[in-house]
Amino acid sequence: MKKFIVSILILSSVFLNGCVEKSVQGNKNINIKDYIVYNVGELPKDLSMLTDYNIRQQDFLVNLFEGLVKTDEKGNIIPGLSGSWTLSKDETCYTFNIREDAKWSDGSDITAEDFVTFFSQILNKDLNNKFAEQLYYIFGASEYRHGKKGFNDVAIRAIDKKKLEIRLNYPCNYFLNILAEPIYSLRKFNNNLFEWKKNYKEILYTGCFIIDDISNNSYISLVKNNNYWNEDEVKSNKIMLSCIDGSEAALAAYQSDKVDIFVDPPISEAKNLISLGKANQVSTYTTDALVFNLKKEGIIKDVNFRKAIAVSIDRIYISKEILSETAKPALTYIPTNISNGLNGQFVNKSYFTSALEKDKALDFIKKTKFDKNNEPLKLIYLDTIENKKVCEAISKNLRDNLQIKIECIGYNAEEFNDELSKGDYDIAKVEYEGSYDYPLSFLERWTINSKDNIYGYKNIDLDNTLEKSKMEKDKGKKIELLRSGENILFEDMPMIPLYCSNIVICKKSNIEDISITKKGNIKLDKVYINLQP
């Protein structure tokens, strides 16, 4: 039978009742649920999204706004509001052709000048933007950000109404990977964006949906943006976003048919849901790791001690037994599915093994001044069931095999960040990922001036190697320099990768065509309900 693409009703009465009367197969009326509910969890504070990173909250940017370019499910760069672009022979100047039919949600034309304004806003020194350094490849961007020059000296200009030119300091074969990130989706940085829950009707949108209604922060209705350039390909007229926080509560809502799609069920239920065909996994490049507090004096500063810990971790047990195979052992610093900027994937070598290596661990310990009678080391983590189990498993291995005593302490998010800031710990279990799809994004976190490097690690050789990789024109040599950077990290061991997490997506069987980006964002433009019985 033909698949029906239906309008997805958001009326609160329908949400509560869970179904409407609809004629299917002749004149027979049966109760059919004809709206989709996607649970996004905790809502973002604002729609700037420039101060922290939350992949689920960035789903708002992916579906409400669009940038010059974007990515498909495989991570390939595809046109966005720019239908095409050209690159100069010296590979330092991009010219983007804004689509003739690109419009704001109020029907007014999107112009090249709109993007000039956008970049001037997100680079402004008065706007809190932790990602600003990503755009320092653009000529004049760093000086403008630091208040040394005006924006007229930044090489971003409108050639005419529909042509935008961006000139770089030097060739950057992954510049489009940066621009494809959700944070570079075109929007106007004004009070409407920062007070979005109150002023959502006043926001000008550039993506496939707009916010139509917000009800007491419990649900948000999206309706199709009829002025979106690709409106005809958006399959649902309306979508409901529920705001249920916590995996247990989201699963309960899913099982009672109040939610049709949600991400990351409780680990204890994930394997069963996958086996029943009610969920599937998608690999991402989010990695969990142990980081060392190198600002603190003590045994933790001994690289051989850190290496002893690295080879004492049973990644197979963690991935299989604790995480129910929703993660895979991380054996490198840069995940295996990261772009090399040359239409391929970055490949270096495996630095770690999946299984515990006791003999190697003992050899490393012998090279240290470790005293088993010392006070326990403090391992802190964000307090979740999974993190607790992982840290306790690591602690047990270290105690049983190396006589290293570890005290594991879990904190809520605010407390955890405070502990990291105060430096009152020896080891911390953290989650990290690159902010764009290229190896440099993962390595730059460890440079001396990186805002992400709060752990006291310093190596001028790493900084110089990464800077050379930026300046290098030969693309093959750029990759070799990045490999050298990863090798430096391994030798210094400021961090130990543990595992790469998969996204587990639960959806009802009649929900079709969910799109998931390589980074893990949910795109709702193609999703619909299949009414075929």
Short mmCIF file of C-alpha atoms in Angstrom, two decimals:
data_model
loop_
_atom_site.label_atom_id
_atom_site.label_comp_id
_atom_site.label_asym_id
_atom_site.label_seq_id
_atom_site.Cartn_x
_atom_site.Cartn_y
_atom_site.Cartn_z
CA MET A 1 0.00 0.00 0.00
CA LYS A 2 1.16 3.53 -0.69
CA LYS A 3 3.02 5.26 2.11
CA PHE A 4 1.14 8.24 3.46
CA ILE A 5 3.10 11.26 4.57
CA VAL A 6 0.94 12.88 7.17
CA SER A 7 0.72 16.18 8.90
CA ILE A 8 1.97 15.81 12.44
CA LEU A 9 -0.53 17.44 14.78
CA ILE A 10 0.73 19.15 17.89
CA LEU A 11 -2.48 20.20 19.63
CA SER A 12 -2.21 19.51 23.33
CA SER A 13 -5.52 17.67 23.39
CA VAL A 14 -4.22 15.28 20.77
CA PHE A 15 -0.95 14.85 22.67
CA LEU A 16 -2.84 13.79 25.76
CA ASN A 17 -5.26 11.50 23.99
CA GLY A 18 -2.59 9.95 21.80
CA CYS A 19 -4.74 9.38 18.71
CA VAL A 20 -7.21 10.89 16.26
CA GLU A 21 -9.89 9.53 13.97
CA LYS A 22 -8.55 8.95 10.46
CA SER A 23 -10.03 7.18 7.45
CA VAL A 24 -7.83 4.36 6.19
CA GLN A 25 -8.58 1.64 3.63
CA GLY A 26 -11.98 2.66 2.35
CA ASN A 27 -14.33 4.32 4.77
CA LYS A 28 -13.36 2.45 7.91
CA ASN A 29 -12.50 4.81 10.75
CA ILE A 30 -9.87 3.62 13.16
CA ASN A 31 -7.83 5.35 15.82
CA ILE A 32 -4.39 6.21 14.47
CA LYS A 33 -1.72 8.28 16.16
CA ASP A 34 -0.76 10.81 13.49
CA TYR A 35 1.85 13.05 15.06
CA ILE A 36 5.50 12.41 15.84
CA VAL A 37 6.98 13.24 19.22
CA TYR A 38 10.77 13.48 19.47
CA ASN A 39 12.17 13.84 22.98
CA VAL A 40 15.08 16.28 23.05
CA GLY A 41 15.48 16.29 26.83
CA GLU A 42 16.77 19.39 28.60
CA LEU A 43 16.17 22.62 26.68
CA PRO A 44 19.01 24.99 25.78
CA LYS A 45 19.36 28.23 27.71
CA ASP A 46 19.47 30.18 24.47
CA LEU A 47 19.80 29.57 20.75
CA SER A 48 23.27 31.05 20.38
CA MET A 49 24.85 27.72 21.46
CA LEU A 50 28.29 29.33 21.63
CA THR A 51 29.18 28.86 25.29
CA ASP A 52 29.10 25.10 25.70
CA TYR A 53 28.48 21.92 23.76
CA ASN A 54 25.44 19.64 23.94
CA ILE A 55 24.73 17.49 20.93
CA ARG A 56 21.03 17.06 21.68
CA GLN A 57 20.51 20.77 22.17
CA GLN A 58 22.30 21.42 18.89
CA ASP A 59 19.43 19.52 17.25
CA PHE A 60 17.59 22.85 17.55
CA LEU A 61 20.19 24.54 15.35
CA VAL A 62 20.18 21.69 12.83
CA ASN A 63 16.41 21.87 12.33
CA LEU A 64 15.64 25.57 12.81
CA PHE A 65 18.58 27.16 11.01
CA GLU A 66 20.97 26.45 8.15
CA GLY A 67 24.46 27.60 7.20
CA LEU A 68 26.36 28.08 3.98
CA VAL A 69 27.09 24.34 3.86
CA LYS A 70 26.08 21.26 5.86
CA THR A 71 26.85 17.53 5.94
CA ASP A 72 24.98 14.43 4.91
CA GLU A 73 24.75 11.25 7.00
CA LYS A 74 28.22 10.13 5.83
CA GLY A 75 29.86 13.41 6.72
CA ASN A 76 30.16 14.65 3.13
CA ILE A 77 29.94 18.40 2.64
CA ILE A 78 26.78 19.35 0.75
CA PRO A 79 25.23 22.70 -0.22
CA GLY A 80 23.14 24.60 2.31
CA LEU A 81 22.04 28.20 1.85
CA SER A 82 24.95 28.43 -0.55
CA GLY A 83 23.98 26.40 -3.59
CA SER A 84 27.54 26.33 -4.89
CA TRP A 85 30.99 27.75 -4.24
CA THR A 86 34.37 28.18 -5.89
CA LEU A 87 37.91 28.11 -4.50
CA SER A 88 40.77 30.19 -5.85
CA LYS A 89 43.86 28.57 -7.37
CA ASP A 90 45.93 29.31 -4.29
CA GLU A 91 43.13 27.74 -2.18
CA THR A 92 42.82 30.76 0.11
CA CYS A 93 39.67 32.42 -1.21
CA TYR A 94 36.15 30.93 -1.15
CA THR A 95 33.31 32.51 -3.07
CA PHE A 96 29.86 31.29 -1.97
CA ASN A 97 26.83 31.70 -4.20
CA ILE A 98 23.78 32.26 -2.00
CA ARG A 99 20.68 30.58 -3.39
CA GLU A 100 18.29 32.89 -5.23
CA ASP A 101 15.40 31.29 -3.33
CA ALA A 102 17.09 31.45 0.09
CA LYS A 103 14.78 33.38 2.40
CA TRP A 104 14.28 34.17 6.04
CA SER A 105 11.13 32.74 7.58
CA ASP A 106 9.34 36.08 7.09
CA GLY A 107 9.85 35.79 3.32
CA SER A 108 12.62 38.38 3.00
CA ASP A 109 15.69 37.49 0.94
CA ILE A 110 18.79 36.04 2.57
CA THR A 111 21.74 37.99 1.19
CA ALA A 112 25.50 37.83 1.33
CA GLU A 113 25.40 40.86 3.61
CA ASP A 114 23.38 38.82 6.13
CA PHE A 115 26.32 36.44 6.43
CA VAL A 116 28.74 39.35 6.81
CA THR A 117 26.65 40.58 9.72
CA PHE A 118 26.43 37.07 11.17
CA PHE A 119 30.20 36.55 11.19
CA SER A 120 30.79 40.03 12.60
CA GLN A 121 28.49 39.14 15.49
CA ILE A 122 29.89 35.73 16.42
CA LEU A 123 33.46 37.06 16.22
CA ASN A 124 32.72 40.17 18.26
CA LYS A 125 34.87 40.32 21.39
CA ASP A 126 31.83 41.15 23.52
CA LEU A 127 30.05 37.90 22.65
CA ASN A 128 30.96 34.87 24.74
CA ASN A 129 31.98 32.35 22.07
CA LYS A 130 34.22 29.42 23.02
CA PHE A 131 34.48 28.41 19.35
CA ALA A 132 35.76 31.73 17.98
CA GLU A 133 39.29 30.44 17.41
CA GLN A 134 37.99 28.08 14.72
CA LEU A 135 37.52 31.11 12.47
CA TYR A 136 41.01 32.52 12.95
CA TYR A 137 41.93 30.95 9.61
CA ILE A 138 40.07 33.93 8.13
CA PHE A 139 42.29 36.92 7.42
CA GLY A 140 41.83 39.53 10.16
CA ALA A 141 39.44 37.43 12.29
CA SER A 142 41.82 37.00 15.24
CA GLU A 143 42.74 40.70 15.34
CA TYR A 144 39.06 41.69 15.22
CA ARG A 145 38.18 39.22 17.99
CA HIS A 146 40.89 40.70 20.21
CA GLY A 147 39.80 44.27 19.52
CA LYS A 148 42.91 45.19 17.53
CA LYS A 149 41.08 45.85 14.25
CA GLY A 150 37.59 46.68 13.04
CA PHE A 151 35.47 44.21 11.10
CA ASN A 152 36.18 46.10 7.88
CA ASP A 153 39.66 44.60 8.09
CA VAL A 154 38.29 41.05 8.23
CA ALA A 155 38.32 39.31 4.81
CA ILE A 156 34.61 38.51 4.75
CA ARG A 157 32.72 40.64 2.25
CA ALA A 158 29.63 40.71 0.09
CA ILE A 159 30.65 40.99 -3.56
CA ASP A 160 27.03 41.55 -4.49
CA LYS A 161 23.63 40.62 -3.10
CA LYS A 162 24.15 36.88 -3.55
CA LYS A 163 27.94 36.42 -3.55
CA LEU A 164 29.95 36.08 -0.35
CA GLU A 165 33.74 36.04 -0.35
CA ILE A 166 35.85 34.66 2.52
CA ARG A 167 39.63 34.90 2.26
CA LEU A 168 41.93 32.83 4.46
CA ASN A 169 45.42 33.44 5.83
CA TYR A 170 46.62 30.22 4.23
CA PRO A 171 45.08 27.14 2.57
CA CYS A 172 42.79 25.18 4.87
CA ASN A 173 41.42 22.05 3.21
CA TYR A 174 39.00 21.47 6.11
CA PHE A 175 37.54 24.98 6.24
CA LEU A 176 34.21 23.72 4.89
CA ASN A 177 34.17 21.07 7.63
CA ILE A 178 34.26 23.92 10.13
CA LEU A 179 31.52 25.91 8.40
CA ALA A 180 29.32 22.81 8.26
CA GLU A 181 29.06 22.72 12.07
CA PRO A 182 25.60 23.63 13.44
CA ILE A 183 26.91 26.68 15.29
CA TYR A 184 27.56 28.37 11.93
CA SER A 185 23.90 28.17 10.94
CA LEU A 186 22.65 31.62 9.92
CA ARG A 187 20.67 33.45 12.61
CA LYS A 188 20.38 36.96 13.98
CA PHE A 189 22.13 37.47 17.30
CA ASN A 190 19.67 39.64 19.19
CA ASN A 191 17.55 39.43 22.32
CA ASN A 192 15.04 37.16 20.56
CA LEU A 193 17.69 34.49 20.22
CA PHE A 194 18.81 34.76 23.83
CA GLU A 195 15.26 34.97 25.21
CA TRP A 196 13.95 32.37 22.77
CA LYS A 197 11.36 30.74 25.03
CA LYS A 198 9.60 34.08 25.35
CA ASN A 199 10.33 35.58 21.93
CA TYR A 200 10.22 32.53 19.64
CA LYS A 201 7.53 34.15 17.49
CA GLU A 202 9.88 37.04 16.71
CA ILE A 203 12.86 34.92 15.67
CA LEU A 204 13.75 34.80 11.98
CA TYR A 205 14.54 31.21 11.01
CA THR A 206 16.57 29.90 8.07
CA GLY A 207 16.06 26.13 8.38
CA CYS A 208 13.30 23.65 7.57
CA PHE A 209 11.17 24.31 10.69
CA ILE A 210 10.11 27.22 12.87
CA ILE A 211 8.89 27.20 16.47
CA ASP A 212 5.10 27.55 16.52
CA ASP A 213 4.28 27.09 20.19
CA ILE A 214 5.85 26.40 23.59
CA SER A 215 3.75 24.99 26.40
CA ASN A 216 5.17 25.42 29.92
CA ASN A 217 8.56 24.07 28.83
CA SER A 218 6.96 20.62 28.50
CA TYR A 219 6.60 20.52 24.75
CA ILE A 220 7.52 22.59 21.72
CA SER A 221 5.69 22.44 18.44
CA LEU A 222 7.58 22.96 15.20
CA VAL A 223 5.88 23.71 11.91
CA LYS A 224 7.33 23.59 8.43
CA ASN A 225 9.06 26.79 7.35
CA ASN A 226 7.13 27.59 4.18
CA ASN A 227 9.86 30.00 3.11
CA TYR A 228 12.65 27.42 3.39
CA TRP A 229 14.37 26.99 0.01
CA ASN A 230 13.91 23.19 0.09
CA GLU A 231 10.41 23.23 1.58
CA ASP A 232 9.01 20.68 -0.88
CA GLU A 233 11.40 18.02 0.44
CA VAL A 234 10.37 18.50 4.09
CA LYS A 235 7.94 15.65 4.70
CA SER A 236 6.18 16.61 7.93
CA ASN A 237 4.15 19.76 8.39
CA LYS A 238 4.51 19.69 12.16
CA ILE A 239 6.71 18.01 14.74
CA MET A 240 6.40 17.93 18.52
CA LEU A 241 9.47 18.09 20.74
CA SER A 242 9.02 16.79 24.27
CA CYS A 243 11.33 17.91 27.04
CA ILE A 244 11.59 14.86 29.29
CA ASP A 245 14.92 14.88 31.12
CA GLY A 246 16.49 11.57 32.10
CA SER A 247 16.77 8.28 30.23
CA GLU A 248 14.47 6.32 32.56
CA ALA A 249 11.65 8.86 32.24
CA ALA A 250 12.11 9.07 28.47
CA LEU A 251 11.92 5.28 28.16
CA ALA A 252 8.73 5.20 30.23
CA ALA A 253 7.17 7.81 27.95
CA TYR A 254 8.28 5.83 24.90
CA GLN A 255 6.78 2.60 26.25
CA SER A 256 3.48 4.35 27.00
CA ASP A 257 3.36 5.79 23.44
CA LYS A 258 3.83 9.40 24.54
CA VAL A 259 7.18 9.57 22.72
CA ASP A 260 7.97 8.15 19.27
CA ILE A 261 11.69 8.90 19.07
CA PHE A 262 14.30 9.37 21.76
CA VAL A 263 18.02 8.92 22.12
CA ASP A 264 20.14 6.94 24.58
CA PRO A 265 17.89 4.75 26.73
CA PRO A 266 19.24 3.40 30.02
CA ILE A 267 22.27 1.21 29.33
CA SER A 268 20.60 -1.64 31.21
CA GLU A 269 17.77 -1.65 28.64
CA ALA A 270 19.69 -0.77 25.48
CA LYS A 271 20.82 -4.25 24.49
CA ASN A 272 17.31 -5.69 24.85
CA LEU A 273 15.74 -2.83 22.87
CA ILE A 274 18.27 -3.35 20.08
CA SER A 275 17.65 -7.12 19.97
CA LEU A 276 13.90 -6.49 19.74
CA GLY A 277 14.39 -4.14 16.80
CA LYS A 278 13.12 -1.16 18.78
CA ALA A 279 16.46 0.63 18.72
CA ASN A 280 19.58 0.83 16.63
CA GLN A 281 23.08 2.20 17.11
CA VAL A 282 24.99 4.84 15.21
CA SER A 283 28.70 5.35 15.79
CA THR A 284 29.93 8.87 16.57
CA TYR A 285 33.26 10.40 17.51
CA THR A 286 32.42 11.10 21.13
CA THR A 287 35.14 9.57 23.32
CA ASP A 288 35.34 8.97 27.06
CA ALA A 289 38.76 9.21 28.63
CA LEU A 290 40.79 9.55 31.81
CA VAL A 291 42.65 12.84 32.15
CA PHE A 292 45.42 13.57 34.64
CA ASN A 293 45.73 16.69 36.78
CA LEU A 294 49.25 17.71 35.81
CA LYS A 295 48.98 20.91 37.85
CA LYS A 296 49.16 18.81 41.01
CA GLU A 297 52.41 17.55 42.46
CA GLY A 298 52.86 13.84 43.09
CA ILE A 299 53.18 10.48 41.37
CA ILE A 300 50.60 11.45 38.77
CA LYS A 301 53.26 13.64 37.09
CA ASP A 302 55.39 10.58 36.33
CA VAL A 303 54.69 9.59 32.71
CA ASN A 304 55.61 5.97 33.41
CA PHE A 305 52.99 5.87 36.16
CA ARG A 306 50.41 7.21 33.71
CA LYS A 307 51.44 4.62 31.16
CA ALA A 308 51.10 1.87 33.77
CA ILE A 309 47.50 2.95 34.28
CA ALA A 310 46.91 3.07 30.51
CA VAL A 311 47.82 -0.59 30.00
CA SER A 312 45.87 -1.67 33.11
CA ILE A 313 42.47 -0.87 31.62
CA ASP A 314 40.26 -3.68 30.39
CA ARG A 315 38.40 -1.88 27.61
CA ILE A 316 36.69 -5.08 26.45
CA TYR A 317 35.08 -5.59 29.85
CA ILE A 318 33.98 -1.95 30.03
CA SER A 319 32.48 -1.91 26.53
CA LYS A 320 30.84 -5.32 26.66
CA GLU A 321 29.83 -5.89 30.27
CA ILE A 322 29.28 -2.41 31.67
CA LEU A 323 28.10 -0.56 28.56
CA SER A 324 26.24 -3.50 26.97
CA GLU A 325 28.11 -3.12 23.68
CA THR A 326 26.86 0.42 23.12
CA ALA A 327 30.48 1.56 22.90
CA LYS A 328 33.70 0.28 21.35
CA PRO A 329 37.20 0.38 22.83
CA ALA A 330 39.10 3.57 21.97
CA LEU A 331 42.63 2.65 20.93
CA THR A 332 43.66 6.01 19.48
CA TYR A 333 43.43 9.69 20.43
CA ILE A 334 41.66 10.55 17.18
CA PRO A 335 38.60 8.40 16.42
CA THR A 336 38.79 6.17 13.37
CA ASN A 337 35.97 7.80 11.39
CA ILE A 338 37.42 11.31 11.24
CA SER A 339 37.95 13.03 7.89
CA ASN A 340 41.50 13.58 6.63
CA GLY A 341 40.42 16.56 4.52
CA LEU A 342 41.24 14.57 1.38
CA ASN A 343 37.93 12.75 0.86
CA GLY A 344 39.09 9.92 3.11
CA GLN A 345 39.52 9.03 6.76
CA PHE A 346 42.45 9.87 9.00
CA VAL A 347 44.50 6.76 9.78
CA ASN A 348 47.51 6.59 12.06
CA LYS A 349 48.02 3.59 14.35
CA SER A 350 46.59 1.96 17.45
CA TYR A 351 48.30 3.08 20.63
CA PHE A 352 46.38 0.95 23.10
CA THR A 353 44.97 -2.56 23.34
CA SER A 354 41.46 -3.60 24.26
CA ALA A 355 42.58 -6.03 26.97
CA LEU A 356 44.49 -5.42 30.20
CA GLU A 357 48.29 -5.90 29.89
CA LYS A 358 49.50 -6.68 33.40
CA ASP A 359 53.13 -7.46 32.56
CA LYS A 360 53.59 -4.16 30.75
CA ALA A 361 51.95 -2.34 33.63
CA LEU A 362 54.36 -3.87 36.13
CA ASP A 363 57.32 -2.93 33.92
CA PHE A 364 56.19 0.71 33.86
CA ILE A 365 55.62 0.77 37.62
CA LYS A 366 59.18 -0.44 38.22
CA LYS A 367 60.43 2.72 36.51
CA THR A 368 58.60 4.95 38.99
CA LYS A 369 58.92 5.89 42.65
CA PHE A 370 55.43 4.61 43.38
CA ASP A 371 54.82 3.68 47.02
CA LYS A 372 51.85 1.41 47.63
CA ASN A 373 51.49 2.96 51.10
CA ASN A 374 50.70 6.38 49.70
CA GLU A 375 47.30 7.98 50.16
CA PRO A 376 44.65 6.90 47.61
CA LEU A 377 44.47 8.86 44.39
CA LYS A 378 41.24 10.76 43.79
CA LEU A 379 39.32 9.81 40.63
CA ILE A 380 36.32 12.06 39.98
CA TYR A 381 33.49 11.58 37.52
CA LEU A 382 30.10 12.94 36.50
CA ASP A 383 27.70 10.98 38.66
CA THR A 384 25.88 8.47 36.45
CA ILE A 385 25.39 4.74 36.97
CA GLU A 386 27.62 3.95 33.99
CA ASN A 387 30.42 6.31 35.01
CA LYS A 388 30.36 4.91 38.53
CA LYS A 389 30.67 1.33 37.25
CA VAL A 390 33.44 2.21 34.81
CA CYS A 391 35.50 4.06 37.40
CA GLU A 392 35.04 1.34 39.99
CA ALA A 393 36.12 -1.30 37.44
CA ILE A 394 39.27 0.70 36.66
CA SER A 395 39.93 1.18 40.36
CA LYS A 396 39.63 -2.56 40.98
CA ASN A 397 42.07 -3.41 38.18
CA LEU A 398 44.63 -0.94 39.51
CA ARG A 399 44.27 -2.22 43.06
CA ASP A 400 44.40 -5.91 42.15
CA ASN A 401 47.25 -5.71 39.64
CA LEU A 402 49.41 -2.76 40.71
CA GLN A 403 48.35 -2.15 44.33
CA ILE A 404 47.35 1.39 43.36
CA LYS A 405 44.59 2.69 45.61
CA ILE A 406 41.93 4.81 43.97
CA GLU A 407 39.08 6.70 45.64
CA CYS A 408 36.21 7.17 43.18
CA ILE A 409 33.91 10.15 43.78
CA GLY A 410 30.92 11.15 41.66
CA TYR A 411 29.56 14.70 41.40
CA ASN A 412 26.64 16.40 39.74
CA ALA A 413 27.46 18.55 36.71
CA GLU A 414 27.97 21.81 38.59
CA GLU A 415 30.05 20.19 41.33
CA PHE A 416 32.10 18.25 38.80
CA ASN A 417 33.03 21.41 36.90
CA ASP A 418 33.92 23.09 40.19
CA GLU A 419 36.25 20.23 41.12
CA LEU A 420 37.94 20.45 37.74
CA SER A 421 38.37 24.21 38.15
CA LYS A 422 39.77 23.91 41.68
CA GLY A 423 42.10 21.10 40.66
CA ASP A 424 41.10 19.03 43.66
CA TYR A 425 41.62 15.64 42.01
CA ASP A 426 44.29 13.39 40.54
CA ILE A 427 42.37 11.77 37.69
CA ALA A 428 39.05 12.68 36.07
CA LYS A 429 36.82 10.73 33.74
CA VAL A 430 35.63 13.11 31.02
CA GLU A 431 33.94 13.05 27.65
CA TYR A 432 35.63 14.79 24.73
CA GLU A 433 35.19 15.25 21.02
CA GLY A 434 36.42 17.46 18.25
CA SER A 435 34.31 20.49 17.50
CA TYR A 436 34.58 19.79 13.77
CA ASP A 437 35.38 16.81 11.56
CA TYR A 438 39.16 16.95 11.21
CA PRO A 439 42.06 15.57 13.35
CA LEU A 440 43.35 19.01 14.31
CA SER A 441 40.15 19.66 16.25
CA PHE A 442 40.98 16.78 18.61
CA LEU A 443 44.66 17.62 18.97
CA GLU A 444 44.31 21.37 19.49
CA ARG A 445 42.54 20.71 22.77
CA TRP A 446 45.98 19.98 24.24
CA THR A 447 47.84 23.10 23.14
CA ILE A 448 49.07 25.48 25.82
CA ASN A 449 46.56 28.24 25.03
CA SER A 450 43.52 26.01 24.48
CA LYS A 451 40.55 26.81 26.71
CA ASP A 452 39.84 23.07 26.84
CA ASN A 453 43.28 22.33 28.30
CA ILE A 454 42.52 22.92 31.96
CA TYR A 455 44.67 20.02 33.14
CA GLY A 456 48.12 21.61 33.12
CA TYR A 457 49.59 19.79 30.12
CA LYS A 458 52.26 21.69 28.20
CA ASN A 459 54.45 20.62 25.31
CA ILE A 460 55.84 23.26 22.97
CA ASP A 461 56.69 20.56 20.41
CA LEU A 462 53.00 19.69 20.10
CA ASP A 463 52.06 23.35 19.71
CA ASN A 464 54.70 23.89 17.02
CA THR A 465 53.79 20.69 15.18
CA LEU A 466 50.13 21.64 15.00
CA GLU A 467 50.96 25.18 13.92
CA LYS A 468 53.14 23.78 11.12
CA SER A 469 50.27 21.55 10.03
CA LYS A 470 48.08 24.63 9.61
CA MET A 471 50.66 26.44 7.52
CA GLU A 472 51.72 23.43 5.42
CA LYS A 473 50.43 23.64 1.83
CA ASP A 474 51.13 20.03 0.92
CA LYS A 475 48.04 18.11 2.05
CA GLY A 476 49.92 14.86 2.51
CA LYS A 477 52.51 16.54 4.72
CA LYS A 478 49.71 18.11 6.76
CA ILE A 479 48.46 14.63 7.62
CA GLU A 480 51.98 13.48 8.55
CA LEU A 481 52.32 16.42 10.92
CA LEU A 482 49.00 15.55 12.53
CA ARG A 483 50.18 11.98 12.99
CA SER A 484 53.29 13.36 14.67
CA GLY A 485 51.06 15.39 16.97
CA GLU A 486 49.12 12.30 17.97
CA ASN A 487 52.43 10.49 18.60
CA ILE A 488 53.51 13.28 20.96
CA LEU A 489 50.31 12.90 22.96
CA PHE A 490 50.92 9.19 23.31
CA GLU A 491 54.49 9.71 24.55
CA ASP A 492 53.37 12.28 27.12
CA MET A 493 50.11 10.51 28.06
CA PRO A 494 48.16 13.47 29.52
CA MET A 495 45.00 11.54 28.72
CA ILE A 496 43.96 7.90 28.22
CA PRO A 497 41.11 7.17 25.78
CA LEU A 498 38.69 4.56 27.11
CA TYR A 499 35.87 4.03 24.62
CA CYS A 500 33.92 5.66 21.81
CA SER A 501 30.21 5.86 22.54
CA ASN A 502 27.50 4.98 20.06
CA ILE A 503 24.21 6.84 19.92
CA VAL A 504 21.32 4.47 20.59
CA ILE A 505 18.15 5.65 18.87
CA CYS A 506 14.76 4.30 19.87
CA LYS A 507 11.89 4.78 17.44
CA LYS A 508 8.49 3.34 16.79
CA SER A 509 8.28 0.90 13.90
CA ASN A 510 6.10 3.21 11.80
CA ILE A 511 8.51 6.13 11.91
CA GLU A 512 10.52 6.42 8.71
CA ASP A 513 13.56 8.29 7.41
CA ILE A 514 15.24 9.67 10.50
CA SER A 515 18.48 11.30 9.40
CA ILE A 516 21.50 11.31 11.71
CA THR A 517 24.61 13.31 11.01
CA LYS A 518 28.06 11.84 11.45
CA LYS A 519 28.38 13.88 14.62
CA GLY A 520 25.12 12.45 15.95
CA ASN A 521 22.58 15.24 15.42
CA ILE A 522 19.00 14.24 14.58
CA LYS A 523 17.61 15.84 11.42
CA LEU A 524 13.83 15.89 11.15
CA ASP A 525 13.32 17.19 7.62
CA LYS A 526 12.70 13.76 6.08
CA VAL A 527 10.95 11.99 8.97
CA TYR A 528 7.35 10.87 8.60
CA ILE A 529 4.79 8.32 9.80
CA ASN A 530 4.19 5.31 7.59
CA LEU A 531 0.49 4.44 7.85
CA GLN A 532 0.84 1.21 5.92
CA PRO A 533 -0.59 -1.53 8.17
#
